[in-house]
Amino acid sequence: MKISEAAERSGLSIDTIRFYEKRGMLPEIHRGPDGHRRFTPYDIDWLTLLYWLRETGMPLSAIHRFTHLAKAAAGADGDAGLAERRQILLDHRDVLSKKRAMLSRCEDVLSIKLAQYGDPAEENE
Amino acid sequence: MKISEAAERSGLSIDTIRFYEKRGMLPEIHRGPDGHRRFTPYDIDWLTLLYWLRETGMPLSAIHRFTHLAKAAAGADGDAGLAERRQILLDHRDVLSKKRAMLSRCEDVLSIKLAQYGDPAEENE
DNA sequence: TCTTGACCTGGAGCTACTCCAGGCTGCTAC
DNA sequence: GTAGCAGCCTGGAGTAGCTCCAGGTCAAGA
């Protein structure tokens, strides 16, 4: 499929997909005879994962490392770097729970501020 | 107190505090006879709120608007813009719950990926 | 044939920091 | 008193991660 559909399905913007490709953060994206990118379901899967990782704050450097490992694994030795890839995802899961704690704390701070402002919604509590 | 302590207490970095001041996103910060910034507890309170708002993704433009309203209110009409400031915070609370949903969804995606990788931690489930 | 729309590229612009050079001040140590 | 050092100051450059834009190609439809 073409880039517009890939964008729609993955959640990334067209520009972002092109940007990630430039940075070598995608598997090799093949081109049609017209020179346009053609995305396979596998590519979409990859883009979708990147979407979630980025959306929740994984830095591009980590994503780059992750992609690099996956590309290497696609070669001869299928298991090379698998442990590291897994670790990257596990680490990110920890980041998520920290983020969750931040959100809760911020909600508390907002409630306090809103109460100071005499927020009607807070007065029922 | 001085900027290093303000940074420590608010969670913002020294550079970020200076940056926010340049952008007019802080109440007026007074200077000591040495020309160094002196922060009051009120200032710290403000910085801390900004820390949480930024940490959870409020854009500087919104924070700028918020500060602007607060500064205007510090003048004659204490209630001017209060409703709008409240609304900014309420809107941000909605953003937080959307972010929370994103985190959950990402956790799901990670679990699926980890299971695909044959993650030991997932195999108990 | 002409227009429209989707794609292409390289590069500029933007947000929100972060870091750095160069300089002043105030304190301790000799 | 003066040398060294820490902490502050400023303006400006550098960075991450997009986002937008100009200028160009190509295929399909009116």
Short mmCIF file of C-alpha atoms (C1' of nucleotides) in Angstrom, two decimals:
data_model
loop_
_atom_site.label_atom_id
_atom_site.label_comp_id
_atom_site.label_asym_id
_atom_site.label_seq_id
_atom_site.Cartn_x
_atom_site.Cartn_y
_atom_site.Cartn_z
CA MET A 1 0.00 0.00 0.00
CA LYS A 2 1.03 3.63 -0.38
CA ILE A 3 2.30 6.10 2.15
CA SER A 4 -1.03 7.81 2.79
CA GLU A 5 -2.61 4.52 3.79
CA ALA A 6 0.44 3.57 5.83
CA ALA A 7 0.10 6.86 7.69
CA GLU A 8 -3.58 6.33 8.32
CA ARG A 9 -3.10 2.79 9.59
CA SER A 10 -0.03 3.40 11.74
CA GLY A 11 -1.02 6.72 13.27
CA LEU A 12 2.17 8.41 12.09
CA SER A 13 2.06 11.33 9.68
CA ILE A 14 3.32 10.99 6.12
CA ASP A 15 6.16 13.38 6.89
CA THR A 16 7.13 11.45 9.98
CA ILE A 17 7.28 8.17 8.06
CA ARG A 18 9.58 9.72 5.48
CA PHE A 19 11.64 11.24 8.27
CA TYR A 20 12.01 7.87 10.02
CA GLU A 21 13.02 6.22 6.79
CA LYS A 22 15.71 8.85 6.19
CA ARG A 23 17.03 8.17 9.68
CA GLY A 24 17.20 4.45 9.00
CA MET A 25 14.55 3.63 11.57
CA LEU A 26 12.42 1.50 9.32
CA PRO A 27 12.94 -1.84 7.62
CA GLU A 28 13.84 -1.41 3.98
CA ILE A 29 10.82 0.10 2.27
CA HIS A 30 10.52 -1.05 -1.33
CA ARG A 31 9.51 1.20 -4.18
CA GLY A 32 7.05 0.64 -7.00
CA PRO A 33 8.00 1.25 -10.65
CA ASP A 34 6.79 4.82 -10.14
CA GLY A 35 9.42 5.34 -7.44
CA HIS A 36 6.77 5.57 -4.75
CA ARG A 37 7.07 3.71 -1.47
CA ARG A 38 5.11 0.47 -1.12
CA PHE A 39 4.33 -0.70 2.40
CA THR A 40 3.71 -4.31 3.34
CA PRO A 41 1.58 -5.39 6.32
CA TYR A 42 4.87 -6.11 8.08
CA ASP A 43 5.96 -2.51 7.52
CA ILE A 44 2.66 -1.27 8.92
CA ASP A 45 3.16 -3.37 11.98
CA TRP A 46 6.55 -1.84 12.45
CA LEU A 47 5.29 1.70 11.96
CA THR A 48 2.49 1.08 14.43
CA LEU A 49 4.94 -0.08 17.07
CA LEU A 50 7.07 3.00 16.47
CA TYR A 51 3.97 5.13 16.76
CA TRP A 52 3.26 3.80 20.24
CA LEU A 53 6.84 3.95 21.37
CA ARG A 54 7.20 7.56 20.27
CA GLU A 55 3.75 8.56 21.50
CA THR A 56 4.83 7.42 24.95
CA GLY A 57 8.19 9.13 24.80
CA MET A 58 10.83 6.66 23.71
CA PRO A 59 13.70 8.70 22.24
CA LEU A 60 14.60 8.16 18.61
CA SER A 61 18.06 6.99 19.63
CA ALA A 62 16.54 4.00 21.44
CA ILE A 63 14.21 3.29 18.54
CA HIS A 64 17.16 3.47 16.22
CA ARG A 65 19.03 0.93 18.29
CA PHE A 66 15.97 -1.28 18.35
CA THR A 67 15.59 -1.15 14.58
CA HIS A 68 19.25 -1.79 14.08
CA LEU A 69 19.03 -4.98 16.14
CA ALA A 70 15.95 -6.15 14.28
CA LYS A 71 17.63 -5.56 10.92
CA ALA A 72 20.70 -7.48 12.01
CA ALA A 73 18.48 -10.33 13.19
CA ALA A 74 16.78 -10.47 9.80
CA GLY A 75 20.13 -11.67 8.45
CA ALA A 76 21.82 -14.95 9.24
CA ASP A 77 21.54 -15.18 12.99
CA GLY A 78 17.86 -14.77 13.84
CA ASP A 79 18.41 -14.54 17.59
CA ALA A 80 21.22 -12.04 17.71
CA GLY A 81 20.15 -9.04 19.74
CA LEU A 82 16.78 -10.47 20.63
CA ALA A 83 17.56 -10.25 24.32
CA GLU A 84 18.54 -6.62 23.92
CA ARG A 85 15.42 -5.79 21.95
CA ARG A 86 13.33 -7.40 24.64
CA GLN A 87 15.20 -5.40 27.24
CA ILE A 88 14.51 -2.15 25.41
CA LEU A 89 10.80 -2.90 25.50
CA LEU A 90 10.91 -3.95 29.15
CA ASP A 91 12.75 -0.76 30.04
CA HIS A 92 10.14 1.21 28.22
CA ARG A 93 7.43 -0.52 30.19
CA ASP A 94 9.07 0.82 33.34
CA VAL A 95 9.10 4.26 31.80
CA LEU A 96 5.37 3.94 31.20
CA SER A 97 4.61 3.22 34.82
CA LYS A 98 6.70 6.21 35.85
CA LYS A 99 4.74 8.32 33.41
CA ARG A 100 1.54 7.01 34.87
CA ALA A 101 2.67 8.12 38.31
CA MET A 102 3.51 11.55 36.90
CA LEU A 103 0.03 11.87 35.45
CA SER A 104 -1.55 11.03 38.78
CA ARG A 105 0.62 13.51 40.60
CA CYS A 106 -0.21 16.19 38.06
CA GLU A 107 -3.90 15.47 38.46
CA ASP A 108 -3.51 16.06 42.17
CA VAL A 109 -1.70 19.33 41.55
CA LEU A 110 -4.45 20.44 39.17
CA SER A 111 -7.16 19.56 41.68
CA ILE A 112 -5.44 21.62 44.32
CA LYS A 113 -5.05 24.57 41.98
CA LEU A 114 -8.63 24.31 40.80
CA ALA A 115 -9.84 24.21 44.38
CA GLN A 116 -7.83 27.39 45.04
CA TYR A 117 -9.62 28.98 42.12
CA GLY A 118 -12.93 27.98 43.66
CA ASP A 119 -13.69 25.51 40.93
CA PRO A 120 -17.41 24.62 40.91
CA ALA A 121 -16.64 21.02 39.99
CA GLU A 122 -14.42 20.66 43.03
CA GLU A 123 -16.96 22.06 45.45
CA ASN A 124 -19.12 18.96 45.21
CA GLU A 125 -16.37 16.80 46.59
CA MET B 1 16.43 31.97 47.51
CA LYS B 2 18.73 31.60 44.54
CA ILE B 3 18.19 29.92 41.21
CA SER B 4 19.92 26.66 42.11
CA GLU B 5 17.58 26.13 45.03
CA ALA B 6 14.58 27.21 42.96
CA ALA B 7 15.55 24.59 40.40
CA GLU B 8 15.91 21.92 43.02
CA ARG B 9 12.58 22.71 44.64
CA SER B 10 10.53 23.15 41.48
CA GLY B 11 11.97 20.29 39.44
CA LEU B 12 12.88 22.58 36.54
CA SER B 13 16.49 23.01 35.47
CA ILE B 14 18.32 26.29 35.99
CA ASP B 15 18.47 26.83 32.24
CA THR B 16 14.77 26.17 31.88
CA ILE B 17 13.90 28.68 34.57
CA ARG B 18 15.99 31.35 32.84
CA PHE B 19 14.42 30.38 29.54
CA TYR B 20 10.89 30.70 30.95
CA GLU B 21 11.72 34.06 32.42
CA LYS B 22 13.00 35.32 29.05
CA ARG B 23 9.75 34.20 27.49
CA GLY B 24 7.71 36.09 30.06
CA MET B 25 6.23 32.93 31.54
CA LEU B 26 7.07 33.75 35.12
CA PRO B 27 5.89 36.40 37.56
CA GLU B 28 8.40 39.20 37.87
CA ILE B 29 11.52 37.73 39.45
CA HIS B 30 13.33 40.27 41.58
CA ARG B 31 17.09 40.64 41.71
CA GLY B 32 19.39 41.00 44.66
CA PRO B 33 22.02 43.79 44.83
CA ASP B 34 24.40 41.36 43.10
CA GLY B 35 22.07 41.18 40.08
CA HIS B 36 21.21 37.57 40.82
CA ARG B 37 17.62 36.33 40.78
CA ARG B 38 15.89 35.95 44.13
CA PHE B 39 12.94 33.59 44.30
CA THR B 40 10.11 33.87 46.82
CA PRO B 41 8.01 30.90 47.96
CA TYR B 42 5.29 32.23 45.66
CA ASP B 43 7.70 32.02 42.73
CA ILE B 44 8.58 28.45 43.67
CA ASP B 45 4.92 27.59 43.73
CA TRP B 46 4.55 28.99 40.26
CA LEU B 47 7.60 27.18 38.93
CA THR B 48 6.37 23.94 40.42
CA LEU B 49 3.02 24.28 38.69
CA LEU B 50 4.80 24.97 35.40
CA TYR B 51 6.96 21.93 35.98
CA TRP B 52 3.91 19.70 36.22
CA LEU B 53 2.11 21.29 33.34
CA ARG B 54 5.14 20.93 31.06
CA GLU B 55 6.01 17.47 32.33
CA THR B 56 2.58 16.36 31.24
CA GLY B 57 2.77 18.04 27.88
CA MET B 58 1.07 21.43 28.08
CA PRO B 59 2.54 23.56 25.27
CA LEU B 60 4.39 26.72 26.19
CA SER B 61 1.85 28.77 24.28
CA ALA B 62 -0.90 27.67 26.69
CA ILE B 63 1.33 28.25 29.68
CA HIS B 64 2.14 31.66 28.33
CA ARG B 65 -1.54 32.48 28.04
CA PHE B 66 -2.10 31.21 31.55
CA THR B 67 0.70 33.35 32.96
CA HIS B 68 -0.52 36.35 31.05
CA LEU B 69 -3.96 36.01 32.61
CA ALA B 70 -2.50 35.60 36.08
CA LYS B 71 -0.34 38.68 35.67
CA ALA B 72 -3.29 40.73 34.46
CA ALA B 73 -5.30 39.53 37.47
CA ALA B 74 -2.56 40.64 39.82
CA GLY B 75 -3.46 44.19 38.79
CA ALA B 76 -6.72 45.98 39.53
CA ASP B 77 -9.34 43.43 38.64
CA GLY B 78 -8.50 40.29 40.59
CA ASP B 79 -11.13 38.18 38.84
CA ALA B 80 -10.39 39.04 35.25
CA GLY B 81 -9.46 35.92 33.34
CA LEU B 82 -9.99 33.62 36.27
CA ALA B 83 -12.62 31.66 34.38
CA GLU B 84 -10.24 31.24 31.46
CA ARG B 85 -7.38 30.14 33.66
CA ARG B 86 -9.65 27.59 35.28
CA GLN B 87 -10.68 26.40 31.84
CA ILE B 88 -7.06 25.95 30.78
CA LEU B 89 -6.47 23.70 33.77
CA LEU B 90 -9.71 21.79 33.20
CA ASP B 91 -8.77 21.25 29.56
CA HIS B 92 -5.42 20.00 30.65
CA ARG B 93 -7.07 17.53 32.99
CA ASP B 94 -8.85 16.08 29.96
CA VAL B 95 -5.52 15.83 28.19
CA LEU B 96 -4.17 13.88 31.14
CA SER B 97 -6.90 11.27 30.96
CA LYS B 98 -6.27 10.87 27.25
CA LYS B 99 -2.59 10.39 27.97
CA ARG B 100 -3.47 7.81 30.56
CA ALA B 101 -5.44 5.90 27.95
CA MET B 102 -2.46 6.10 25.59
CA LEU B 103 -0.20 4.64 28.24
CA SER B 104 -2.54 1.72 28.78
CA ARG B 105 -2.82 1.05 25.10
CA CYS B 106 0.96 1.17 24.74
CA GLU B 107 1.35 -1.26 27.60
CA ASP B 108 -0.93 -3.64 25.72
CA VAL B 109 1.12 -3.25 22.57
CA LEU B 110 4.32 -3.91 24.49
CA SER B 111 2.87 -7.03 26.09
CA ILE B 112 1.90 -8.37 22.70
CA LYS B 113 5.35 -7.66 21.28
CA LEU B 114 7.08 -9.17 24.29
CA ALA B 115 4.95 -12.27 24.01
CA GLN B 116 6.00 -12.52 20.34
CA TYR B 117 9.61 -12.36 21.48
CA GLY B 118 8.93 -15.19 23.89
CA ASP B 119 9.34 -13.00 26.92
CA PRO B 120 9.85 -15.15 30.06
CA ALA B 121 7.85 -12.69 32.18
CA GLU B 122 4.88 -13.07 29.86
CA GLU B 123 4.94 -16.81 29.86
CA ASN B 124 3.55 -16.99 33.38
CA GLU B 125 0.35 -15.31 32.29
"C1'" DT C 1 -4.69 17.73 -23.80
"C1'" DC C 2 -5.17 19.66 -19.61
"C1'" DT C 3 -5.93 19.52 -14.85
"C1'" DT C 4 -5.90 17.36 -10.50
"C1'" DG C 5 -4.04 14.79 -6.91
"C1'" DA C 6 -0.77 11.80 -4.78
"C1'" DC C 7 3.69 11.13 -4.51
"C1'" DC C 8 8.84 12.53 -4.66
"C1'" DT C 9 13.22 15.37 -2.76
"C1'" DG C 10 15.97 18.65 -0.21
"C1'" DG C 11 15.88 22.03 2.88
"C1'" DA C 12 13.96 25.66 5.91
"C1'" DG C 13 11.25 26.52 10.11
"C1'" DC C 14 9.48 25.46 14.65
"C1'" DT C 15 9.22 24.10 19.76
"C1'" DA C 16 11.33 23.51 23.89
"C1'" DC C 17 14.99 23.07 25.68
"C1'" DT C 18 20.31 22.43 26.63
"C1'" DC C 19 24.88 23.73 26.36
"C1'" DC C 20 28.71 26.84 25.89
"C1'" DA C 21 31.88 30.92 25.94
"C1'" DG C 22 33.06 34.75 28.20
"C1'" DG C 23 32.54 37.63 32.17
"C1'" DC C 24 31.46 39.31 37.07
"C1'" DT C 25 31.28 38.55 42.08
"C1'" DG C 26 32.21 36.83 46.55
"C1'" DC C 27 34.46 33.58 49.49
"C1'" DT C 28 38.24 30.83 51.33
"C1'" DA C 29 43.24 29.87 51.57
"C1'" DC C 30 47.72 31.05 51.36
"C1'" DG D 1 46.12 41.07 48.87
"C1'" DT D 2 45.77 37.94 45.49
"C1'" DA D 3 44.93 33.28 43.53
"C1'" DG D 4 41.62 29.96 42.86
"C1'" DC D 5 37.06 28.38 42.72
"C1'" DA D 6 32.00 28.17 42.81
"C1'" DG D 7 27.93 30.18 41.42
"C1'" DC D 8 25.69 33.42 39.05
"C1'" DC D 9 25.05 36.39 34.73
"C1'" DT D 10 24.27 37.08 29.32
"C1'" DG D 11 23.71 36.10 24.45
"C1'" DG D 12 23.87 32.83 21.23
"C1'" DA D 13 24.67 28.25 19.13
"C1'" DG D 14 23.29 23.41 19.07
"C1'" DT D 15 19.88 19.53 19.49
"C1'" DA D 16 15.61 16.51 19.04
"C1'" DG D 17 11.81 15.55 16.62
"C1'" DC D 18 9.08 16.81 13.85
"C1'" DT D 19 6.35 19.92 10.27
"C1'" DC D 20 5.96 22.63 6.36
"C1'" DC D 21 7.20 24.27 1.87
"C1'" DA D 22 8.88 24.83 -3.00
"C1'" DG D 23 9.53 22.71 -6.99
"C1'" DG D 24 9.18 18.53 -9.68
"C1'" DT D 25 7.29 13.80 -11.65
"C1'" DC D 26 3.67 10.84 -13.00
"C1'" DA D 27 -1.01 8.57 -13.73
"C1'" DA D 28 -5.83 8.95 -14.16
"C1'" DG D 29 -10.00 11.30 -15.29
"C1'" DA D 30 -12.93 15.27 -17.93
#
